[in-house]
PDB file of C-alpha atoms in Angstrom:
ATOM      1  CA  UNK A  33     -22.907 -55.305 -36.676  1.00 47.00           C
ATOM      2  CA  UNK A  34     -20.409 -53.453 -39.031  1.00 47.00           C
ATOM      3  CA  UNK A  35     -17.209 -54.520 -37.954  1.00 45.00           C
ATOM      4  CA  UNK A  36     -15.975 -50.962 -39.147  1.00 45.00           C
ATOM      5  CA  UNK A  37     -18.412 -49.671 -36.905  1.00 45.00           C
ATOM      6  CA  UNK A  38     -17.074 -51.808 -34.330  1.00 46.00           C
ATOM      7  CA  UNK A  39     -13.862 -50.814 -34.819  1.00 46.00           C
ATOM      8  CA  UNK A  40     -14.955 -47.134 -34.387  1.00 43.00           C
ATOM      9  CA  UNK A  41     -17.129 -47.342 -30.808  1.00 45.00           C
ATOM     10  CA  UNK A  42     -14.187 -49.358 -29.343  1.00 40.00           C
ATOM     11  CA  UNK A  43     -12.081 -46.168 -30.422  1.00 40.00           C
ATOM     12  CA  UNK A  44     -14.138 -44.062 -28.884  1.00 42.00           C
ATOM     13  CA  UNK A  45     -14.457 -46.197 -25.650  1.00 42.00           C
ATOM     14  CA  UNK A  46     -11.072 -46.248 -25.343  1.00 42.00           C
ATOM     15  CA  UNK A  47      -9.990 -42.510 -25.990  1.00 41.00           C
ATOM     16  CA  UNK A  48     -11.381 -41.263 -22.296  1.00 39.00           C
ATOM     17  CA  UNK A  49      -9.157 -43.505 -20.493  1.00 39.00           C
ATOM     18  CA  UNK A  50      -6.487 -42.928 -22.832  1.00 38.00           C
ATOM     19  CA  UNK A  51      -6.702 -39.370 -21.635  1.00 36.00           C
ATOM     20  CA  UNK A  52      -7.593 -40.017 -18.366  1.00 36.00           C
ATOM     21  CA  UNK A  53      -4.075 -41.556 -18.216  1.00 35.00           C
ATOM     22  CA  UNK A  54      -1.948 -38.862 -19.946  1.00 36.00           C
ATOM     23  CA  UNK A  55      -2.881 -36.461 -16.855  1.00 35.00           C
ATOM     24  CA  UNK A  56      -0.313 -36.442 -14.092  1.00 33.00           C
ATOM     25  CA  UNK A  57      -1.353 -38.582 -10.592  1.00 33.00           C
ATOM     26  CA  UNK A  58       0.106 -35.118  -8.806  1.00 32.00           C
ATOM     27  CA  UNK A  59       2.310 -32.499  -9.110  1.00 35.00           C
ATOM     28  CA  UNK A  60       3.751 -29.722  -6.934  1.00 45.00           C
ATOM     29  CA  UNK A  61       3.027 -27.326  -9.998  1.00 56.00           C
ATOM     30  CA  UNK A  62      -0.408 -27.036 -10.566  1.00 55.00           C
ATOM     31  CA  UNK A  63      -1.224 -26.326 -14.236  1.00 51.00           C
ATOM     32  CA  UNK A  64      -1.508 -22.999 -16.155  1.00 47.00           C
ATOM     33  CA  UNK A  65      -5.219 -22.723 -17.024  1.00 45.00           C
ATOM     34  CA  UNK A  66      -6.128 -22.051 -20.633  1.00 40.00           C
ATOM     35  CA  UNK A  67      -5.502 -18.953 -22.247  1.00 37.00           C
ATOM     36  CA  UNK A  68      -3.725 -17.931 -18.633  1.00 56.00           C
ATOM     37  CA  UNK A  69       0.342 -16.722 -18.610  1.00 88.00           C
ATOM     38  CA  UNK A  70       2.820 -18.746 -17.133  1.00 92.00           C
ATOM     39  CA  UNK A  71       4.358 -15.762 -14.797  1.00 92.00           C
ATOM     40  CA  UNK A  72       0.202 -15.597 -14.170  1.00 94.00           C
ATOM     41  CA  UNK A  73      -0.218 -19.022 -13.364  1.00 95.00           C
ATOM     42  CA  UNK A  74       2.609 -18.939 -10.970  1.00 96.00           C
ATOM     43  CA  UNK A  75       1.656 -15.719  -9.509  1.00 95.00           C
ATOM     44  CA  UNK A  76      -1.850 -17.029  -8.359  1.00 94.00           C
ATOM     45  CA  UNK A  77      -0.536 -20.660  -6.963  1.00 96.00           C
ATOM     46  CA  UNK A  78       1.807 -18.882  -4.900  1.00 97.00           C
ATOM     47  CA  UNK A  79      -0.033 -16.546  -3.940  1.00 95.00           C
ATOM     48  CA  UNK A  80      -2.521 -19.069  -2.205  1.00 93.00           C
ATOM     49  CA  UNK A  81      -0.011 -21.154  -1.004  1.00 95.00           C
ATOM     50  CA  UNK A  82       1.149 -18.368   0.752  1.00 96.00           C
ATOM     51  CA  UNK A  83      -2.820 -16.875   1.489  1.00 93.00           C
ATOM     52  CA  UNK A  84      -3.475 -19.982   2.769  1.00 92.00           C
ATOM     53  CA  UNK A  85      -0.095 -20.535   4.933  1.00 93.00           C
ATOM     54  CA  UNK A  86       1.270 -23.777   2.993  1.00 94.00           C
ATOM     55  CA  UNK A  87       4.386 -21.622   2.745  1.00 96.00           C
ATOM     56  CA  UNK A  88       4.835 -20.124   6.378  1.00 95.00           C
ATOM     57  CA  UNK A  89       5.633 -16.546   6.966  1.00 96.00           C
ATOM     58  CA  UNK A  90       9.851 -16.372   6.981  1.00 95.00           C
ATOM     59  CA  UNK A  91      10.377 -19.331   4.586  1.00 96.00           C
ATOM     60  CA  UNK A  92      12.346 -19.195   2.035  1.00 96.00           C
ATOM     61  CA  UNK A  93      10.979 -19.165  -1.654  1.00 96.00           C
ATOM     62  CA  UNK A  94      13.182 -20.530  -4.379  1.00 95.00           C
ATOM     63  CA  UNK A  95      13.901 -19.118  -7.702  1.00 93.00           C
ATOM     64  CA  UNK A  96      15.186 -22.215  -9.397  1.00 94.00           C
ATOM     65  CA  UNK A  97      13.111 -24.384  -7.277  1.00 95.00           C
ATOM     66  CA  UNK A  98       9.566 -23.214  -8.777  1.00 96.00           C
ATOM     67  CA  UNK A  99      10.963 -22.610 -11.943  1.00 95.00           C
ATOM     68  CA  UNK A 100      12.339 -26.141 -12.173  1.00 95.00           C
ATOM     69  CA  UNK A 101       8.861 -27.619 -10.806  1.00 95.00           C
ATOM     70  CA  UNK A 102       6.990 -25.552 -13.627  1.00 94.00           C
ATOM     71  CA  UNK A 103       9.391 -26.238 -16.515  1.00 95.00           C
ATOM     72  CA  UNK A 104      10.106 -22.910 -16.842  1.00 94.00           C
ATOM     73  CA  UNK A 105      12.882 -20.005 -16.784  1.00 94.00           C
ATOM     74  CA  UNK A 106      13.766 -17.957 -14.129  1.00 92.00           C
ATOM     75  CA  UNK A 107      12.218 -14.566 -16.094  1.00 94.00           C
ATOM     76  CA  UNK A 108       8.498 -15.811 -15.554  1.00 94.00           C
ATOM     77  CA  UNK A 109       9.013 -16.815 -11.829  1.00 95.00           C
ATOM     78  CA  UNK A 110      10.646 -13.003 -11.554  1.00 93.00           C
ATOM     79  CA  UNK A 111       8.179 -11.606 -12.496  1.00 94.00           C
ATOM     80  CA  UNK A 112       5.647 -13.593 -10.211  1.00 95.00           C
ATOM     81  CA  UNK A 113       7.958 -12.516  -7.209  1.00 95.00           C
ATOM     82  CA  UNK A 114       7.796  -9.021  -8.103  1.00 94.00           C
ATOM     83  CA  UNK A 115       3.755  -8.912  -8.044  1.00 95.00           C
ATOM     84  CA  UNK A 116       3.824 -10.828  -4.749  1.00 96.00           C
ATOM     85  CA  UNK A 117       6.279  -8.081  -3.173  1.00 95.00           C
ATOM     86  CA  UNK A 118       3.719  -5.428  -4.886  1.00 94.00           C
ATOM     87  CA  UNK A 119       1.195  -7.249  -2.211  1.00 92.00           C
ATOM     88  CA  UNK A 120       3.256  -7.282   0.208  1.00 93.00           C
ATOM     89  CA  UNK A 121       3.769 -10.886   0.436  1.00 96.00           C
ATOM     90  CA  UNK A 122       6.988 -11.695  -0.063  1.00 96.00           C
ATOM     91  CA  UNK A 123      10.133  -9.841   0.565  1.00 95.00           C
ATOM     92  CA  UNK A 124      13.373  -9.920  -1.590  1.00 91.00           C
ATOM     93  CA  UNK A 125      16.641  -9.369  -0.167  1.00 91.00           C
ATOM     94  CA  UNK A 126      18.857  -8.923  -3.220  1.00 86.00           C
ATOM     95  CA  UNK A 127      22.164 -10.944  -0.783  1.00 84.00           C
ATOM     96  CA  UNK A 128      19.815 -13.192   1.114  1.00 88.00           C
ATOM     97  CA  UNK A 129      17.163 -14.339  -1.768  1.00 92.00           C
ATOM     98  CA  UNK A 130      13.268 -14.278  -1.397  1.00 95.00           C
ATOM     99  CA  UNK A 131      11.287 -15.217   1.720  1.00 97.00           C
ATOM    100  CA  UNK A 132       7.442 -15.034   2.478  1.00 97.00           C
ATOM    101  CA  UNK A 133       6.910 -11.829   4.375  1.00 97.00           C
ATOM    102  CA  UNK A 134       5.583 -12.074   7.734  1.00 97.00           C
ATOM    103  CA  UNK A 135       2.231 -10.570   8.806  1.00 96.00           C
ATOM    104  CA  UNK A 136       2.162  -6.948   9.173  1.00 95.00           C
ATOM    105  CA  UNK A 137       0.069  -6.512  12.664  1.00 93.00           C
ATOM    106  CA  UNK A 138      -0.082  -2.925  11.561  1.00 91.00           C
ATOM    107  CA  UNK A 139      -1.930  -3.436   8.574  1.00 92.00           C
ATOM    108  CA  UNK A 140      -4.077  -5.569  10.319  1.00 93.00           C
ATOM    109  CA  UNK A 141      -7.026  -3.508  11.764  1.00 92.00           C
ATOM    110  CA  UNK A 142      -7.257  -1.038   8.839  1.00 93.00           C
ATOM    111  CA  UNK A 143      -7.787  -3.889   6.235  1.00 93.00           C
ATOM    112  CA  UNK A 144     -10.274  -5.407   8.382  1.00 93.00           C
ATOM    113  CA  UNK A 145     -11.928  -1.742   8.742  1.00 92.00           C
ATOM    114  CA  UNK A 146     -12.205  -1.189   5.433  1.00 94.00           C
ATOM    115  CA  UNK A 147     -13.645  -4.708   4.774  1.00 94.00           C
ATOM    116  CA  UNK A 148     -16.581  -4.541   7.676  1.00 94.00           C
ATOM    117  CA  UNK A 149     -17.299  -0.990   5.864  1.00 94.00           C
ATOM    118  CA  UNK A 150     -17.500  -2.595   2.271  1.00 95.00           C
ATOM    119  CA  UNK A 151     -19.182  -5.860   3.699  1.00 96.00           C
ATOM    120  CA  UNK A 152     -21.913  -3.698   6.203  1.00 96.00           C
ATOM    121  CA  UNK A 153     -23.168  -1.923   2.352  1.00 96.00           C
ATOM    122  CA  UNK A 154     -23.313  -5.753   0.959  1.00 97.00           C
ATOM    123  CA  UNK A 155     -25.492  -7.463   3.898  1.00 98.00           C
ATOM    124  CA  UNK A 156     -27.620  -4.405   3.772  1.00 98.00           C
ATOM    125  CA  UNK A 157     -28.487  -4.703   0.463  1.00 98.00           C
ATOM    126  CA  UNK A 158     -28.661  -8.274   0.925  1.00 98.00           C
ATOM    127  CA  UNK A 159     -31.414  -8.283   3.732  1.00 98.00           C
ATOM    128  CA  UNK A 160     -33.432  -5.470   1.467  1.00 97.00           C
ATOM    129  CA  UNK A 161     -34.215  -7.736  -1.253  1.00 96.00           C
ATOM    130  CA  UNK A 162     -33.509 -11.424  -1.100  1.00 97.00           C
ATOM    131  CA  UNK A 163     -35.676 -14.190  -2.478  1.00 97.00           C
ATOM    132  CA  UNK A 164     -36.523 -17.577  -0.016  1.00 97.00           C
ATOM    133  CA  UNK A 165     -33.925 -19.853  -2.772  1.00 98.00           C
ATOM    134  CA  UNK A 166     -31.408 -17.380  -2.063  1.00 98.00           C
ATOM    135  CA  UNK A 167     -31.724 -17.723   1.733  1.00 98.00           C
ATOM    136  CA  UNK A 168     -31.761 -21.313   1.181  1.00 98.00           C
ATOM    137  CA  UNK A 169     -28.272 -20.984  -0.538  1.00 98.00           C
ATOM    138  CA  UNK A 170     -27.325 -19.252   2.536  1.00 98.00           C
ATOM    139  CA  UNK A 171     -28.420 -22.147   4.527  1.00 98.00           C
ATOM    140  CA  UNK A 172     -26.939 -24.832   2.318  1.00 98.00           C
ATOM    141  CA  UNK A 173     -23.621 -23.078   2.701  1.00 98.00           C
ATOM    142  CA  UNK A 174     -24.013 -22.876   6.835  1.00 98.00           C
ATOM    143  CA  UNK A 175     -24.336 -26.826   6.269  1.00 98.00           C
ATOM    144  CA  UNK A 176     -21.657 -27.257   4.304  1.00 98.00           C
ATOM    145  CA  UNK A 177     -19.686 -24.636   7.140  1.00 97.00           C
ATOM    146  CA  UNK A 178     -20.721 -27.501   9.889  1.00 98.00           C
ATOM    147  CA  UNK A 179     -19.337 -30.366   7.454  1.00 98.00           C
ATOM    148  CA  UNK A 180     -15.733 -28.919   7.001  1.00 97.00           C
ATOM    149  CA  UNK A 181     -16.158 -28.070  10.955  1.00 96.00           C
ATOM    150  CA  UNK A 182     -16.629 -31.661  11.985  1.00 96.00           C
ATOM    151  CA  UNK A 183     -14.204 -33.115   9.775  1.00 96.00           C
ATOM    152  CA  UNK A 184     -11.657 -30.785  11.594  1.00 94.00           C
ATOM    153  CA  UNK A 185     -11.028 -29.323   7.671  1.00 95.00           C
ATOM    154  CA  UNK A 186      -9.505 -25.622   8.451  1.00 93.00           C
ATOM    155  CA  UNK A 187      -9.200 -25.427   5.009  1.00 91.00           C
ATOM    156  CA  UNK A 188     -12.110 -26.269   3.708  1.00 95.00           C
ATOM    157  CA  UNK A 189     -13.940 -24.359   6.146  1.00 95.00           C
ATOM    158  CA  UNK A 190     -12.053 -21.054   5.242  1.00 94.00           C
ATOM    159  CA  UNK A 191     -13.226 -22.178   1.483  1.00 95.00           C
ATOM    160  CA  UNK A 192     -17.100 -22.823   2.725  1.00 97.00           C
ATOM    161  CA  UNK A 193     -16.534 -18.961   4.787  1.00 96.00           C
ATOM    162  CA  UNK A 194     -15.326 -17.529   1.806  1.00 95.00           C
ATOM    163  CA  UNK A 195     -18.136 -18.623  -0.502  1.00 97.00           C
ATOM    164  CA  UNK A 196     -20.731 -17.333   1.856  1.00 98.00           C
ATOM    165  CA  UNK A 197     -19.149 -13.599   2.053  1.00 97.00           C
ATOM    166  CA  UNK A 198     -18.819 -13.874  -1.801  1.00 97.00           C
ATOM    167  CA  UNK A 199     -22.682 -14.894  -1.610  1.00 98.00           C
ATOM    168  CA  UNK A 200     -23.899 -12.594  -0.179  1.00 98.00           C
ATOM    169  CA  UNK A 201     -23.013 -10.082  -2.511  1.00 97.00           C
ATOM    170  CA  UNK A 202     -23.631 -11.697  -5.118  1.00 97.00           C
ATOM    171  CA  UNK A 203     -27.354 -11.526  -3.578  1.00 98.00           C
ATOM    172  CA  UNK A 204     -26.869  -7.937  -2.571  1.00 97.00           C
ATOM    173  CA  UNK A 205     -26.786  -7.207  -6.119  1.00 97.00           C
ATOM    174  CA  UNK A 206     -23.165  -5.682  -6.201  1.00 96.00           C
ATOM    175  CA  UNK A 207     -20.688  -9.134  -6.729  1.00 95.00           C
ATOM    176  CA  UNK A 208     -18.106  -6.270  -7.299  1.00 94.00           C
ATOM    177  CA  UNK A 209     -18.075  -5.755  -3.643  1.00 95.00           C
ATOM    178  CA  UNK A 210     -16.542  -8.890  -2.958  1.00 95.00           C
ATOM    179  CA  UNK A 211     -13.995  -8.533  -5.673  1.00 93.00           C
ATOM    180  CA  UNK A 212     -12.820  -5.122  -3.891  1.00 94.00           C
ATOM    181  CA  UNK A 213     -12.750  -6.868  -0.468  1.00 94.00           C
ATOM    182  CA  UNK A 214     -10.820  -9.670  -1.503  1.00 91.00           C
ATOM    183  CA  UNK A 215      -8.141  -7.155  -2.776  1.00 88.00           C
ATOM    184  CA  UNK A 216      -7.425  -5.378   0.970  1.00 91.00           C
ATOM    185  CA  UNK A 217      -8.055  -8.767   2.892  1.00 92.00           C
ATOM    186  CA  UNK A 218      -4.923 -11.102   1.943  1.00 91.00           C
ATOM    187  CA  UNK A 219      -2.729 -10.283   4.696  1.00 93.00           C
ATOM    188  CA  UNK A 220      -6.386 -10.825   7.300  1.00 94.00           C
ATOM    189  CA  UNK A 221      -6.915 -14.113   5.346  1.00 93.00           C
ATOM    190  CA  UNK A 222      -3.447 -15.457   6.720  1.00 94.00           C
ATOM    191  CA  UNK A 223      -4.365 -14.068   9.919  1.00 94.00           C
ATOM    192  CA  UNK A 224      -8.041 -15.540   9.897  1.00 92.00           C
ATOM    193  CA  UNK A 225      -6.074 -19.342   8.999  1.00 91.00           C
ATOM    194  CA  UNK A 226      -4.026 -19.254  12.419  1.00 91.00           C
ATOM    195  CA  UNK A 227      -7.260 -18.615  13.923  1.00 89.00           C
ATOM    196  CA  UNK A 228      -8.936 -21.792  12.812  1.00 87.00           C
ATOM    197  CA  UNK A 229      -7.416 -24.560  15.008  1.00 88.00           C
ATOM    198  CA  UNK A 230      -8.254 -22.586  17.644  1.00 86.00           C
ATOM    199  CA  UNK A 231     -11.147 -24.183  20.231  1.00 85.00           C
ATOM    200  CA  UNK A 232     -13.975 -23.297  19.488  1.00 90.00           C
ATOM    201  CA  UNK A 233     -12.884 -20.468  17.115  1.00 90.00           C
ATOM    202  CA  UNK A 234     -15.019 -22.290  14.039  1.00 94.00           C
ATOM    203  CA  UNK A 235     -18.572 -22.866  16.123  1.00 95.00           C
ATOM    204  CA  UNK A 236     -17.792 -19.637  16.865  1.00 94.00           C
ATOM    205  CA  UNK A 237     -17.786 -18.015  13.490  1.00 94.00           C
ATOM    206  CA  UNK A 238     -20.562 -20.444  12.566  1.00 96.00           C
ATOM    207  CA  UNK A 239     -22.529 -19.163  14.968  1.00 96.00           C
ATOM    208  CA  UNK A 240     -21.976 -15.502  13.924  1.00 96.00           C
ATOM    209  CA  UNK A 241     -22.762 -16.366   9.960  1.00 98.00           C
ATOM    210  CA  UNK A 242     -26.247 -17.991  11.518  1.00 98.00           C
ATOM    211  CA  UNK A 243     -27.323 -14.816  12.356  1.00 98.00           C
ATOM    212  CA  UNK A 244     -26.277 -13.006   9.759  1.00 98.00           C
ATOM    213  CA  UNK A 245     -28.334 -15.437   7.498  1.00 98.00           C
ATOM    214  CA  UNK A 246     -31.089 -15.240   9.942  1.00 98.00           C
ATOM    215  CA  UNK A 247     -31.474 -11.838  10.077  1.00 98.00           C
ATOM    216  CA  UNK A 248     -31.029 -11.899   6.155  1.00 98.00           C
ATOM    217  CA  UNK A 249     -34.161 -14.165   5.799  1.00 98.00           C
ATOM    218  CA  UNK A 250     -36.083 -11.885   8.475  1.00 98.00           C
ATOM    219  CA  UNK A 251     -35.398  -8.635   5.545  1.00 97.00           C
ATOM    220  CA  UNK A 252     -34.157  -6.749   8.675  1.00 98.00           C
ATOM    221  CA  UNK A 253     -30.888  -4.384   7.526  1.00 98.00           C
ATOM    222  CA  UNK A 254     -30.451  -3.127  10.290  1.00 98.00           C
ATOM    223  CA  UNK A 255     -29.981  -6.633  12.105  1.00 98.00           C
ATOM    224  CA  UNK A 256     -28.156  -8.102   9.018  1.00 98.00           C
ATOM    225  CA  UNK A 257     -25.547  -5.530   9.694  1.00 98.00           C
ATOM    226  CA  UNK A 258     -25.356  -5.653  13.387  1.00 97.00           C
ATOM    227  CA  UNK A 259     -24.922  -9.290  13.299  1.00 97.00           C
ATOM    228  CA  UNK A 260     -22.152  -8.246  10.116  1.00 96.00           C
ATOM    229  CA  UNK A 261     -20.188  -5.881  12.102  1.00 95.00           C
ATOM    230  CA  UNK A 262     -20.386  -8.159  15.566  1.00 93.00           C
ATOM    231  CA  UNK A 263     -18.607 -10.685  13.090  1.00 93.00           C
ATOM    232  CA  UNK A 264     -15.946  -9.276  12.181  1.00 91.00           C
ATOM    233  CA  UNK A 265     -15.005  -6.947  15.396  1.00 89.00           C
ATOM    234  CA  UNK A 266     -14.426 -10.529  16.639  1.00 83.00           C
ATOM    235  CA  UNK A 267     -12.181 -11.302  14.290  1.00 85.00           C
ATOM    236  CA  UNK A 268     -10.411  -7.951  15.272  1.00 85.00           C
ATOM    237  CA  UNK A 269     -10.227  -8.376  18.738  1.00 83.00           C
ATOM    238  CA  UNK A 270      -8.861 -11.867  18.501  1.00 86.00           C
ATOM    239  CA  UNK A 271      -5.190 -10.310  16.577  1.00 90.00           C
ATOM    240  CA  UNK A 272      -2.979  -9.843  19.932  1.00 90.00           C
ATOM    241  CA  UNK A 273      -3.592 -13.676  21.382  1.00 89.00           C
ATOM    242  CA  UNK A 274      -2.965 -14.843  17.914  1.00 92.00           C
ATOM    243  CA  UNK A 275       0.037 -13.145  18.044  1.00 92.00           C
ATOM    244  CA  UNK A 276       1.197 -14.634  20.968  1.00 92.00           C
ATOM    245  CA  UNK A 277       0.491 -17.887  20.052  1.00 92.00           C
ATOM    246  CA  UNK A 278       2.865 -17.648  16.757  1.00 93.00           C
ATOM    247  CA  UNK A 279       4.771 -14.735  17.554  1.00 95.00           C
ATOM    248  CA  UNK A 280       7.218 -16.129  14.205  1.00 95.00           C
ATOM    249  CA  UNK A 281       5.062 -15.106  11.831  1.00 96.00           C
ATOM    250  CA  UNK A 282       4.193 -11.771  13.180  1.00 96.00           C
ATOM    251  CA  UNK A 283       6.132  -8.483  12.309  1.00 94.00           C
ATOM    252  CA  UNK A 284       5.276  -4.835  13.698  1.00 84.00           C
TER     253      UNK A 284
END
């Protein structure tokens, strides 16, 4: 063999764990993706943290803490916080500093109103027209739902829950839908993670999304959004003994 051409494969062995190596084991910053603004980046990692309650409701957010854990300025971080307040999720008191807001319970039913509305138009459309690979999609996501459910993953199943709304309107034809929902449903999705641990509260849900998926595979609309609507008026009816079980991160 060419010993030049040696030389060169051993280079190229080499150069995937040589960059393998240069990424970080972990870090409490997670990355800017490319092409993506720092204030951006920031923006959408807090805003899941806080989605997905890994920064409780009342706790205090740091300027100089998430700048200093990004590398960055203050000015990009500012601007983060001020989209976050736009949403509702934080609150800035100009003596105090910045905390993550607590849960409006007021907001609460409306957003979850306008969602079923948006969501009943999806599943219809859904149950009109889908194809058997499609419904076995469904059905591959209800197994991946049980997974996260044994393994006692809350967040994982919220993931898994998520990715079978977002399916089904991507089936129904309309993906937008799911992009509008997402945008009224933070403050719910906070609400729907202190609902998790409770017993039985996953089977439950699993349950419901069964018969959505079976009555999706059936082509009956009518059912499909029956079973939609009985779904999520759960969820609804559920708010006040949440509320007394973390009465903290609640505000009126």
């Amino acid at each position: 063999m060419d010993s030049n051409a040696g030389d060169s494969n051993m280079v190229a062995a080499a150069a995937p764990a040589r960059r393998r190596r240069r990424r970080p084991a972990s870090a409490t910053a997670r990355p800017a993706h490319r092409g993506a603004t720092v204030s951006g980046t920031i923006y959408r990692n807090l805003r899941d943290d806080i989605v997905s309650l890994r920064r409780k409701p009342g706790e205090p957010v740091i300027e100089k803490e998430v700048a200093d854990a990004y590398g960055v300025s203050r000015t990009p971080v500012r601007e983060a916080m001020l989209k976050l307040a736009d949403e509702g999720l934080v609150e800035v008191f100009p003596q105090s500093g910045t905390f993550v807001a607590r849960i409006p319970l007021s907001a609460l039913p409306e957003a979850i109103a306008i969602r079923r509305a948006l969501e009943e138009a999806t599943v219809r459309y859904a149950a009109e027209q889908a194809t058997g690979s499609q419904v076995a999609r469904l059905r591959a996501n209800l197994e991946l739902q049980r997974e996260m459910k044994e393994a006692g993953n809350f967040d994982g199943f919220h993931d898994a829950d998520e990715a079978f709304h977002a399916l089904l309107a991507e089936i129904s034809g309309y993906p937008g839908f799911w992009a509008v929902t997402q945008q009224v449903k933070r403050q719910v999705d906070r609400y729907r993670h202190l609902t998790l641990p409770a017993a039985g509260r996953m089977d439950k849900a699993l349950g419901e999304h069964a018969a959505i998926v079976e009555a999706v595979a059936a082509r009956d609309p009518d059912r499909a959004v029956g079973e939609l609507r009985h779904h999520l008026t759960d969820l609804q009816l559920g708010i006040a003994d949440v509320q007394r079980s973390y009465p903290q991160y609640f505000t009126e």
